Every structure is written in C-alpha cells, then in structure tokens.
Coordinates of C-alpha atoms in Angstrom, one line a residue:
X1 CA -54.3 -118.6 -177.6
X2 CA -57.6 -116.6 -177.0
X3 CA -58.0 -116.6 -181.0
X4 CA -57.7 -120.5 -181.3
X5 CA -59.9 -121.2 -178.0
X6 CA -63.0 -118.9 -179.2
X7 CA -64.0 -120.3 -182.2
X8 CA -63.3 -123.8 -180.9
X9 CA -65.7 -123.1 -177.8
X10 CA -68.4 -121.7 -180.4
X11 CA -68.1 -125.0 -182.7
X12 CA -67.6 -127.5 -179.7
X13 CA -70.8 -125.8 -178.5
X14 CA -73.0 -126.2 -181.8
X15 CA -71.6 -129.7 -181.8
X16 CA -72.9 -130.8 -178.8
X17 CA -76.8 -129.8 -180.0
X18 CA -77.7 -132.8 -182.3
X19 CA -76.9 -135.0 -178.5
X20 CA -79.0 -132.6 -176.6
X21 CA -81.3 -133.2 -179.0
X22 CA -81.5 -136.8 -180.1
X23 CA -81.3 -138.0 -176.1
X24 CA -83.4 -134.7 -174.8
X25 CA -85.4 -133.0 -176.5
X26 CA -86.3 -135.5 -179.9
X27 CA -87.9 -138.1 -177.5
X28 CA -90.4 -135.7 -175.7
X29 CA -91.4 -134.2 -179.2
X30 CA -91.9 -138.2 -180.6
X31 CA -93.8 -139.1 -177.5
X32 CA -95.9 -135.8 -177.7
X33 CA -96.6 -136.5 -180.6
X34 CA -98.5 -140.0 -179.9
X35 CA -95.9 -142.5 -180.4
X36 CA -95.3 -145.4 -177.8
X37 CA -92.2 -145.7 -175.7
X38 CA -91.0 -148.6 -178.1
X39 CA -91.5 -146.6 -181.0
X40 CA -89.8 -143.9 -179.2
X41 CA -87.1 -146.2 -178.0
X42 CA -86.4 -147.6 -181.7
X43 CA -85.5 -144.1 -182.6
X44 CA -82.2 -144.6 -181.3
X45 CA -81.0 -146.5 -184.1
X46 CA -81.2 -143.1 -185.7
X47 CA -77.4 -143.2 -183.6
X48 CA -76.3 -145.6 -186.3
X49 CA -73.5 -143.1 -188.0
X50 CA -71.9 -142.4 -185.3
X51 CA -70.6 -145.3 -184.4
X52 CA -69.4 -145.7 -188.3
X53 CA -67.0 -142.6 -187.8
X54 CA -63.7 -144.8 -188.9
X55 CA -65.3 -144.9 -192.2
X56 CA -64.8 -141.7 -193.5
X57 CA -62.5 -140.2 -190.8
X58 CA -59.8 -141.7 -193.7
X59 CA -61.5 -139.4 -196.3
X60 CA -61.6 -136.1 -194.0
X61 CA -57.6 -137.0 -194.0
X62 CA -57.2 -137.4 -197.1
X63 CA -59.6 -135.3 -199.2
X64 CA -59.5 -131.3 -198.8
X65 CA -58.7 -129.5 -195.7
X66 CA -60.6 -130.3 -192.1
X67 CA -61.8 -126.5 -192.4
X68 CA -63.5 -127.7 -195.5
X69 CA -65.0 -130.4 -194.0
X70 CA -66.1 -128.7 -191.0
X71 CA -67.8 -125.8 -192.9
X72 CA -69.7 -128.2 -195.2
X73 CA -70.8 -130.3 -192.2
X74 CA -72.3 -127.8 -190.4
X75 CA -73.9 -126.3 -193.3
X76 CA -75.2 -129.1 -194.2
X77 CA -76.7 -129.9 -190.4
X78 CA -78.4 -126.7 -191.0
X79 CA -79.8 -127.1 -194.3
X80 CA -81.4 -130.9 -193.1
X81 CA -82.6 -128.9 -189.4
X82 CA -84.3 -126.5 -192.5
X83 CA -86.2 -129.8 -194.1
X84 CA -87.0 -130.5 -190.9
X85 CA -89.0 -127.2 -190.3
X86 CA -91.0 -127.5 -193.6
X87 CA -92.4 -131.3 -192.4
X88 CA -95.3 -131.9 -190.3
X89 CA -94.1 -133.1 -186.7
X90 CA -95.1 -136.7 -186.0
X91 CA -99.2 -137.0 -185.0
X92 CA -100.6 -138.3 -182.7
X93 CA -102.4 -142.1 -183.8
X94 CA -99.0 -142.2 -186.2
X95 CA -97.7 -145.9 -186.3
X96 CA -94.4 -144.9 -186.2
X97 CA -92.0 -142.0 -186.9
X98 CA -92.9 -140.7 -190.7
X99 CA -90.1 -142.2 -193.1
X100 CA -89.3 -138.4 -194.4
X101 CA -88.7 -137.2 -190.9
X102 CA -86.3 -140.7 -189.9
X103 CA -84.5 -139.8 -193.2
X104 CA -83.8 -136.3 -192.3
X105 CA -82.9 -137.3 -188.6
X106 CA -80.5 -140.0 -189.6
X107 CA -79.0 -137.4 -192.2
X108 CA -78.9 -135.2 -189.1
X109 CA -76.9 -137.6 -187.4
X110 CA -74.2 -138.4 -190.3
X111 CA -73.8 -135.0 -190.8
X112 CA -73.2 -134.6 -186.7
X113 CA -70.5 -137.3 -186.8
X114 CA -68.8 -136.3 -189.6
X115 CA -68.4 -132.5 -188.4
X116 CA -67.1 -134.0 -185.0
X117 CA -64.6 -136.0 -186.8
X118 CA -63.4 -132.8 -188.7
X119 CA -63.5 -130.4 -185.4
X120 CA -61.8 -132.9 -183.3
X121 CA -59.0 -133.5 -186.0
X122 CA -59.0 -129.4 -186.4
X123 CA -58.4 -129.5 -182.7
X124 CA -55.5 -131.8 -183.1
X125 CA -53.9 -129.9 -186.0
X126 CA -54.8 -126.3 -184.3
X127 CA -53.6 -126.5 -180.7
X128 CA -49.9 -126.4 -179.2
X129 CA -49.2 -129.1 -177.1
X130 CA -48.9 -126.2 -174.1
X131 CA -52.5 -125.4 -174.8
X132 CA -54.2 -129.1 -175.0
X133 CA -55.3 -128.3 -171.3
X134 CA -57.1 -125.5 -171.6
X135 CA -58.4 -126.7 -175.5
X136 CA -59.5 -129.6 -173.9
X137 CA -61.8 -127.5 -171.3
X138 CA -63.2 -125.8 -173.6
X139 CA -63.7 -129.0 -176.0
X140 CA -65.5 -131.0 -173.1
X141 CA -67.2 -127.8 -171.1
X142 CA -68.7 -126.1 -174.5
X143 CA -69.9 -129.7 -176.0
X144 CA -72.2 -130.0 -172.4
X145 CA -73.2 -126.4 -172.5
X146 CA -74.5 -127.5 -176.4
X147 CA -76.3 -130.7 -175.2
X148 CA -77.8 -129.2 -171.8
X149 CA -79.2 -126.4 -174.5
X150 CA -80.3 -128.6 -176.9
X151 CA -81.7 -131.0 -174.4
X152 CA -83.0 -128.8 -171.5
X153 CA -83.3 -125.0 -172.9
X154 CA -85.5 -126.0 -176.0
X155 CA -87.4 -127.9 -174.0
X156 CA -88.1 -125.5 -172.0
X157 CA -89.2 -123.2 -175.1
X158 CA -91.1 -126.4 -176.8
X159 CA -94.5 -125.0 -175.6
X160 CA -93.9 -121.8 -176.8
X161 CA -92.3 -122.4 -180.6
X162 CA -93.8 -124.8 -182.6
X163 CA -91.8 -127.6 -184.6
X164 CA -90.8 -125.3 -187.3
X165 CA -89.8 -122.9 -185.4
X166 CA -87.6 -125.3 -183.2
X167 CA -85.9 -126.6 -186.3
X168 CA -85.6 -123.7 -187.7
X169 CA -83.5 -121.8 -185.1
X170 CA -81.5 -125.1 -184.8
X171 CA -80.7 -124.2 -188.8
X172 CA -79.6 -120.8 -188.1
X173 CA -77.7 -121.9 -185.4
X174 CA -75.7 -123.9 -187.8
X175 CA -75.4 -122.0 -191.0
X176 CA -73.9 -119.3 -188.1
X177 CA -71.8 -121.5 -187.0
X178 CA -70.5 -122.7 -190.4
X179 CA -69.5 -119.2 -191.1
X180 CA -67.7 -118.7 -188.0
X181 CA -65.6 -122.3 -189.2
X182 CA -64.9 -120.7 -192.7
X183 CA -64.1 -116.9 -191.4
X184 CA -62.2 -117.3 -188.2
X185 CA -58.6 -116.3 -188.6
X186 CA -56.9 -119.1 -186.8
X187 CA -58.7 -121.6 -188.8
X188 CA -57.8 -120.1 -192.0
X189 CA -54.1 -119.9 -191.1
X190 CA -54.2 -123.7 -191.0
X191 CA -51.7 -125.1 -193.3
X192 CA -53.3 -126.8 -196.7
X193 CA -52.6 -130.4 -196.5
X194 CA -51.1 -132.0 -199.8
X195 CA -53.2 -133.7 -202.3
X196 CA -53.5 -137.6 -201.9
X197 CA -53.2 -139.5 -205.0
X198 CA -55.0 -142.6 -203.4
X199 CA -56.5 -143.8 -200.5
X200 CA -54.7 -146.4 -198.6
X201 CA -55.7 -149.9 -198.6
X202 CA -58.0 -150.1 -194.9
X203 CA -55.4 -152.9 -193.9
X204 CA -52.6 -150.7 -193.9
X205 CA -54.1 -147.6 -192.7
X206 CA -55.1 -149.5 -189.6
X207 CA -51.3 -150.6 -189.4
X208 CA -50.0 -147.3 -189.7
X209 CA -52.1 -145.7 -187.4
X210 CA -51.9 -148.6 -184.2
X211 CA -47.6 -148.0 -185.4
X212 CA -48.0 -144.1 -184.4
X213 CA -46.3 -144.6 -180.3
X214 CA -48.2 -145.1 -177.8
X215 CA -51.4 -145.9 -179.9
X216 CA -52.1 -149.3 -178.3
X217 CA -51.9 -148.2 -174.6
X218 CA -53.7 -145.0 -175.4
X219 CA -56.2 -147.0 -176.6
X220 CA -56.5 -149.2 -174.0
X221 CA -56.7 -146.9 -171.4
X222 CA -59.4 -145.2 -173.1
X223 CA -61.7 -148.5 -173.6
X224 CA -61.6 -148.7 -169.8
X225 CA -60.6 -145.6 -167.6
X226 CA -64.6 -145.0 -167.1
X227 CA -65.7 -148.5 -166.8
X228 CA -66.6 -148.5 -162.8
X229 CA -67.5 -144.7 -162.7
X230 CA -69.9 -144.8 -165.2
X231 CA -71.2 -148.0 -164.5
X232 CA -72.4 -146.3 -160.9
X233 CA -73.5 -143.2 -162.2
X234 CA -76.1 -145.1 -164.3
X235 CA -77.0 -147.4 -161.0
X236 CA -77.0 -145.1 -158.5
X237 CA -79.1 -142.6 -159.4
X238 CA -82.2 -145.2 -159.9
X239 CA -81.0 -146.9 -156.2
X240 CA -81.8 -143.5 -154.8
X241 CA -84.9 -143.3 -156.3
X242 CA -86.0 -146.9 -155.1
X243 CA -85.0 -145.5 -151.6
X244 CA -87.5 -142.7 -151.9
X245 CA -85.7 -139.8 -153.3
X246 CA -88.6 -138.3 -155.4
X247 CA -87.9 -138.3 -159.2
X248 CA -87.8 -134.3 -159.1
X249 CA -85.5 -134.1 -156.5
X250 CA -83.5 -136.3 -158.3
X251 CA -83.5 -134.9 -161.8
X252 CA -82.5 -131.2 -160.1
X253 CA -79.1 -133.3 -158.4
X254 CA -78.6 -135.8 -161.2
X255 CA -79.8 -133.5 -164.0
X256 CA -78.8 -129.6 -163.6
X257 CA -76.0 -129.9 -160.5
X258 CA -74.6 -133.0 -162.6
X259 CA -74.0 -130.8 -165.7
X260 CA -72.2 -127.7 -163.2
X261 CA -70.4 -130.1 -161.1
X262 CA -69.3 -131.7 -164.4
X263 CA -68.3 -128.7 -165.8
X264 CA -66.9 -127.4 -162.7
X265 CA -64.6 -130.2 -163.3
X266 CA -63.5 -130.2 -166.5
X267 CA -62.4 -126.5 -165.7
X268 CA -60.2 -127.5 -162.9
X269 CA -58.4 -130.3 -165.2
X270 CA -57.8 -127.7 -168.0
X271 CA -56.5 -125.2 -165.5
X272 CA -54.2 -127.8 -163.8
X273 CA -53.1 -128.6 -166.9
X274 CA -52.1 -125.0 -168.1
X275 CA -50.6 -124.4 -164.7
X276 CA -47.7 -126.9 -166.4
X277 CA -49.3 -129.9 -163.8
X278 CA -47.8 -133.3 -166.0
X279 CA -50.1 -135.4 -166.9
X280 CA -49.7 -138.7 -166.3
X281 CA -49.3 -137.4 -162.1
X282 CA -52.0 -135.8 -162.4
X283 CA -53.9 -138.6 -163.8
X284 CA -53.0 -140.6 -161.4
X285 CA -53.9 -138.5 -158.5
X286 CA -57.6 -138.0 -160.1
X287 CA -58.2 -141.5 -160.2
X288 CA -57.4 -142.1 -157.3
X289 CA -59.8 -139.6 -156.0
X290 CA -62.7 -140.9 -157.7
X291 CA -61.8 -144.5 -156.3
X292 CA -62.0 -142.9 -152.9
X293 CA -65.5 -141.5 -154.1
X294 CA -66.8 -144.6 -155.3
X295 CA -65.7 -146.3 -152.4
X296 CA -67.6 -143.8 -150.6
X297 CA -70.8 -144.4 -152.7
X298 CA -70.7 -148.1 -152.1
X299 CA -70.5 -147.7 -148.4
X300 CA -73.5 -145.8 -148.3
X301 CA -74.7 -148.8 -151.0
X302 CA -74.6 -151.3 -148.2
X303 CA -76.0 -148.8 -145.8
X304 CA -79.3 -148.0 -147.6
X305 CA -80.3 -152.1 -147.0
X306 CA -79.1 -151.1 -143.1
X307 CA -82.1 -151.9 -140.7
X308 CA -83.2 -148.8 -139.7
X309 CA -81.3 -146.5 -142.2
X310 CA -83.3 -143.6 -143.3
X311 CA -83.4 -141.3 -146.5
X312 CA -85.9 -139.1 -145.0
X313 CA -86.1 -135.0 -146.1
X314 CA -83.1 -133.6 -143.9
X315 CA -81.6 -136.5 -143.0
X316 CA -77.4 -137.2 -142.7
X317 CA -77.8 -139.8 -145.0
X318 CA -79.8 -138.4 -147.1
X319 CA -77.6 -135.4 -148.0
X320 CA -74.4 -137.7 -147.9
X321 CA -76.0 -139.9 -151.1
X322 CA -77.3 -136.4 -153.1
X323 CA -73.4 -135.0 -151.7
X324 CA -71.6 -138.1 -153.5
X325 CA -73.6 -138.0 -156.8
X326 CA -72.0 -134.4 -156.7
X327 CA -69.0 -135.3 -156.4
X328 CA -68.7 -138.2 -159.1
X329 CA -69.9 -136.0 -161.7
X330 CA -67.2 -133.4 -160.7
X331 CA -64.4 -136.1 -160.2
X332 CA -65.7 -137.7 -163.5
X333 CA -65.5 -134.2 -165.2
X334 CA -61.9 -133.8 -164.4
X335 CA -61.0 -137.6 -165.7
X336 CA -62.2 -136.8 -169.2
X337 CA -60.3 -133.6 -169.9
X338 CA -57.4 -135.2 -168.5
X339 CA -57.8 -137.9 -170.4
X340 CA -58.8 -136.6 -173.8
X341 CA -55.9 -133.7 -173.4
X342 CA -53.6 -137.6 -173.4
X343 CA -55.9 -138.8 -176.1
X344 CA -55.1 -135.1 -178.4
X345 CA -51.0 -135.8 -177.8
X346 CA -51.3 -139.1 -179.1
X347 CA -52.6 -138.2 -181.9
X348 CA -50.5 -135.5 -182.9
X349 CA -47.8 -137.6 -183.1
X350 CA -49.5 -139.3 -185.9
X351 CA -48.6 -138.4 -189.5
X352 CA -51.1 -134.7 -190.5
X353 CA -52.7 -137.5 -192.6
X354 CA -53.1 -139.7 -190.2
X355 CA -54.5 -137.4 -187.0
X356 CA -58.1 -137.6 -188.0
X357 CA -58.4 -140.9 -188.2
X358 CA -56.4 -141.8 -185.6
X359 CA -58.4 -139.8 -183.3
X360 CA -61.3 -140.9 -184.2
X361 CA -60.1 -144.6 -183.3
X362 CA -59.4 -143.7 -179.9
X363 CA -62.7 -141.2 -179.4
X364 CA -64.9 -144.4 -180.4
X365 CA -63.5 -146.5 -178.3
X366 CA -63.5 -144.2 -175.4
X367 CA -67.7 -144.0 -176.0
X368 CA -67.5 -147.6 -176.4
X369 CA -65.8 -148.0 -173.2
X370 CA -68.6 -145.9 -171.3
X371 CA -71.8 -147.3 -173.1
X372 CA -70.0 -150.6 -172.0
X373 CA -70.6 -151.5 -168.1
X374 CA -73.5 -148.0 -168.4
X375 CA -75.8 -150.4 -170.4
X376 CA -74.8 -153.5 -168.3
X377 CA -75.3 -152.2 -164.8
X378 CA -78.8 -152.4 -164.5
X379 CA -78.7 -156.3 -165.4
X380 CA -75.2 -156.7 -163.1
X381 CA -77.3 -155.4 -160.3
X382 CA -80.3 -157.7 -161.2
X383 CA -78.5 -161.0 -161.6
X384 CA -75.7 -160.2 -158.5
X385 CA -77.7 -157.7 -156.1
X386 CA -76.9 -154.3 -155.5
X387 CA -74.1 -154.8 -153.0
X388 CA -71.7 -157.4 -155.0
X389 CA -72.6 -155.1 -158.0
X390 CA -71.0 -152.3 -156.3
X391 CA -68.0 -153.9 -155.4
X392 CA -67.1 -155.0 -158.3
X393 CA -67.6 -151.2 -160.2
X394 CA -64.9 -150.1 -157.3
X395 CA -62.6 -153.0 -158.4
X396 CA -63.0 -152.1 -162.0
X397 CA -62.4 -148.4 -161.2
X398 CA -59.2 -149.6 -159.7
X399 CA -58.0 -151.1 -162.7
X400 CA -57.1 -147.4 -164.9
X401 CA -54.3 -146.8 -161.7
X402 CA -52.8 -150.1 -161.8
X403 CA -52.7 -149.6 -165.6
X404 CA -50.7 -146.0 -165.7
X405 CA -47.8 -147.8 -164.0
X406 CA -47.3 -149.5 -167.6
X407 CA -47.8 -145.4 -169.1
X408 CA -45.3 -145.2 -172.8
X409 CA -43.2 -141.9 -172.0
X410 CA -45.6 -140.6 -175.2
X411 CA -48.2 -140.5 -172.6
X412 CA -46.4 -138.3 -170.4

C-alpha cells in the first residue's frame, strides 16, 4: 500500500499549490504590486475553469490513460509557471493585471483543474476499497500541506526571491512532479483503458452516470453535509474579531492551528477508517460531534452580546471561543475524509469509463455545497443578526444526520 500512498501524497501535494497560490500568495504579489483591492478582487474570475471541470472530465475517460493525463497536466502547469518567470510582475500605477500575465494565470488554472480531475480519477482506479481510508488522508492532508506552502511558505520567501524566481521554483516543482506521475511503479501498472470510438452524447452520459447506485444520494449528501459548519467558520472568526480579538491573534488560531487541527483531523478519519470502522457509523457519530461543537459555538454566540461578558487577554471566555474554532476545524477535518472516502466508493462502482467523470460530478458539487451558505453568512448575519443566524447554521448542520438514515447500502 506504501507504493500506491507515496506518490499519491507527492501529487496530492503539488496539487494543492496553484490554491495556496491563487487565494495566498497571488493577491499579496497583485496588491504589492500597486493594484486596488477591486482589481485584486476581480482576479478571482481567474477560478473560472474550475468550476467547468464536467467538461472535459468525459474526455480524461475517454481519451488515453489518466496517467497520461496527469503527466501532461502537470507538465504543462510547469511550463505556464516558466512563462510566468520570464514576464514582468505587475507595477505599481498598472490599471489592472497585464493581459499576458491573466492569460498565463487562467492557463494556470485549467491546467490545475484538469490534473485534479485526472489524479482524483487515478485515485479511484488505483486504490482498494480497504485502503480509501488511509488514501483519502493522504488525498485531503497532502492537498493542505500544498496550499499552506503555496500560500504561507512562499510568502514567507516573497521578500527574499523575486517573481522569477517564485515562478520559477513553482515550475520545477511541477516538471518534478510530472516525472514522479509518469515513473512511479504503481501508476504504471495501471491497466490501459480501451480505445473509445466516440464520445457519448452529454444527455446520456449524464444518465449513465446519475444510474451508477447510490449516485443521487451521494450527491446530495455532498451538496449539503458542510452547509452549517462552514457557514460558521466563515462568521465566526470575523465575530471574534469584532469582540476584540486582535487580527494577529486571530490569523495564528484561524490561520496556522486551523490547518494542524485540520489535519490532525483528517488523520484520525483515515486511521478509523483503516482500523475496519464502517462508514456510514462512523459518519454518523462525527456529525453528530460537530453538532455538539456548533451548538457549543452558538452558546458562546449569544454570550459575547451578554452584559458584562468579557474577551479580555486570559479570560474563560476568551480561551473557550479560540478552544472552539480549534475544534471545528478538527471535527471539520475528520467530516471530509470520511466523506470523500464515501464519495471514492461511489464512484468506483461506476463503469472505468465512467469514474472520472462521475467523480468529478460529485467533487463539484461538494465545493458548491461549501462556497454555498460560506459566501452567504456574512449577509445572513446582516439581514437576521448574529444570534438567529447562528441558530439556523446548527439547524442546517443537523440536516446531514437526519439524512444518513435514508443511506443506499452502496454507501455503507
């Protein structure tokens, strides 16, 4: 299993950089550079291809082996990071980001979403169904490791290596990691899928893969399993920090003890998981932990606006509200390898020429489902107040138990 889980963790890893970078590390260099924060904030449409990943997830199926795909994508990530290098960043008094570099970085990003359409369907195709635990560790625990690099080690580096420099070791990055795709032995004992004489009509691929069992409640779940939790780890954070948690303080708990209790997380899923836990219990029991948490949070919610409640250095209170951000992100951690290690069976019941596709189907939803009620909060908040807000995120973070009661047996 060590074979298979190695080179996984290595490409999980590099696939986690372009996030890092696009949500870390691109909108310091941009605003460095001299462009305003709406200029800066445009830049996200950059994100465009990834939310276009069921258009060619068919063609990764159907056209040439995923260890193809995944070798050419990552190449190809570090060829456009080498483009990169050999432009001028963006100036300061510049109107807006410099139409070569948006090219490149929107290149960047289809090149991103199609390698994690081909390394998640390599993941499906690669893994036993008695080692989706700890695959699905290493897929979720590497991926963060990628972004908090991308996002938080470069930017540490940024005044010490120029912009060429950056991209540049972002290229070799790549190109190393394409070579450790085409050379490692698991991945090349794959087996070849056959040649498709045509590509089927997008009405009937949709039907075949919603047929695969256990497709449409997969899918559901997915959409809204992370509606309430993520919905208060957007809200809360910025409550705090109206309370008078300094912004410091608050990026060292929401920032670097997010990512390890996260991870820290994720780790104990996967190791449940290979200790032969079954998964639907397990799911179950998870969830409702983090309804206990978020019931927790909400408490303390109504007690911030509590006359004389203070968030003073050292205080109970204080430490309780930095204790339960902790916690979310740990209890949140454990969710999502739980869950994707559900979303990975699924999918290998679906036809070889099917899987990648199908996958991809239930990954976008899943990021639909958390950019959902995450880009909503703030305005909830606004319109209904903190408190009612609050309530209804622990309501919605009750739905996902109710909901495994009507669990396929495909699920279990």
């Amino acid at each position: 299993m060590h074979g298979k889980l190695l080179p996984l963790a290595g490409l999980y890893l590099v696939q986690g950089l372009p996030y890092g970078l696009q949500s870390g590390l691109l909108p310091v260099l941009l605003r460095a550079g001299g462009l305003s924060l709406t200029r800066v904030g445009l830049a996200k449409v950059l994100y465009t291809p990834w939310l276009l990943k069921l258009a060619w997830a068919p063609l990764v199926d159907a056209q040439g082996s995923v260890r193809a795909w995944l070798t050419r994508s990552t190449a190809g990530l570090g060829l456009v990071c080498g483009l990169l290098a050999g432009l001028p960043p963006p100036g300061a008094g510049q109107a807006g980001l410099p139409a070569a570099v948006a090219g490149l970085l929107l290149l960047l990003n289809l090149g991103a979403a199609v390698q994690d359409v081909a390394l998640d369907a390599l993941a499906v195709q690669l893994l036993e169904p008695a080692e989706l635990g700890p695959g699905n560790t290493v897929q979720v625990v590497a991926y963060k490791l990628g972004a908090a690099l991308a996002g938080g080690a470069l930017l540490a580096l940024q005044p010490t290596l120029s912009w060429p420099q950056l991209f540049l070791l972002l290229a070799a990055t790549y190109w190393l990691a394409a070579a450790l795709a085409w050379a490692a032995p698991a991945l090349r004992r794959l087996p070849q899928p056959a040649p498709s004489k045509q590509r089927p009509h997008t009405a009937h691929l949709l039907r075949d893969v919603l047929a695969v069992p256990g497709t449409l409640w997969t899918a559901g779940f997915v959409l809204t399993y992370k509606l309430g939790e993520q919905g208060a780890s957007s809200l809360f954070p910025l409550l705090l920090l109206d309370h008078g948690v300094s912004a410091p303080e608050l990026g060292l708990w929401n920032g670097v003890g997010a990512v390890v209790c996260s991870i820290a997380g994720s780790s104990l899923g996967g190791t449940l998981l290979a200790k032969h836990w079954e998964l639907l219990p397990l799911l179950r029991s998870v969830l409702r932990l983090r309804f206990g948490g978020l019931a927790c949070q909400t408490a303390l919610v109504f007690h911030l606006d509590t006359l004389g409640a203070s968030m003073g250095p050292g205080t109970i209170l204080r430490g309780s509200a930095l204790l339960s951000l902790c916690l979310q992100h740990f209890l949140g951690g454990l969710v999502t390898t739980v869950t994707f290690t559900g979303m990975m069976r699924c999918s290998q019941l679906a036809p070889r020429a099917l899987q990648a596709t199908h996958y991809s189907l239930l990954a976008t939803l899943e990021l639909l489902g958390k950019l959902l009620l995450g880009a909503l909060a703030g305005g909830l908040a606004d319109g209904l107040g903190p408190h009612p807000c609050f309530f209804l995120l622990l309501i919605l973070s009750a739905l996902p138990v109710l909901y495994l009661g009507l669990a396929p047996s495909t699920f279990l």
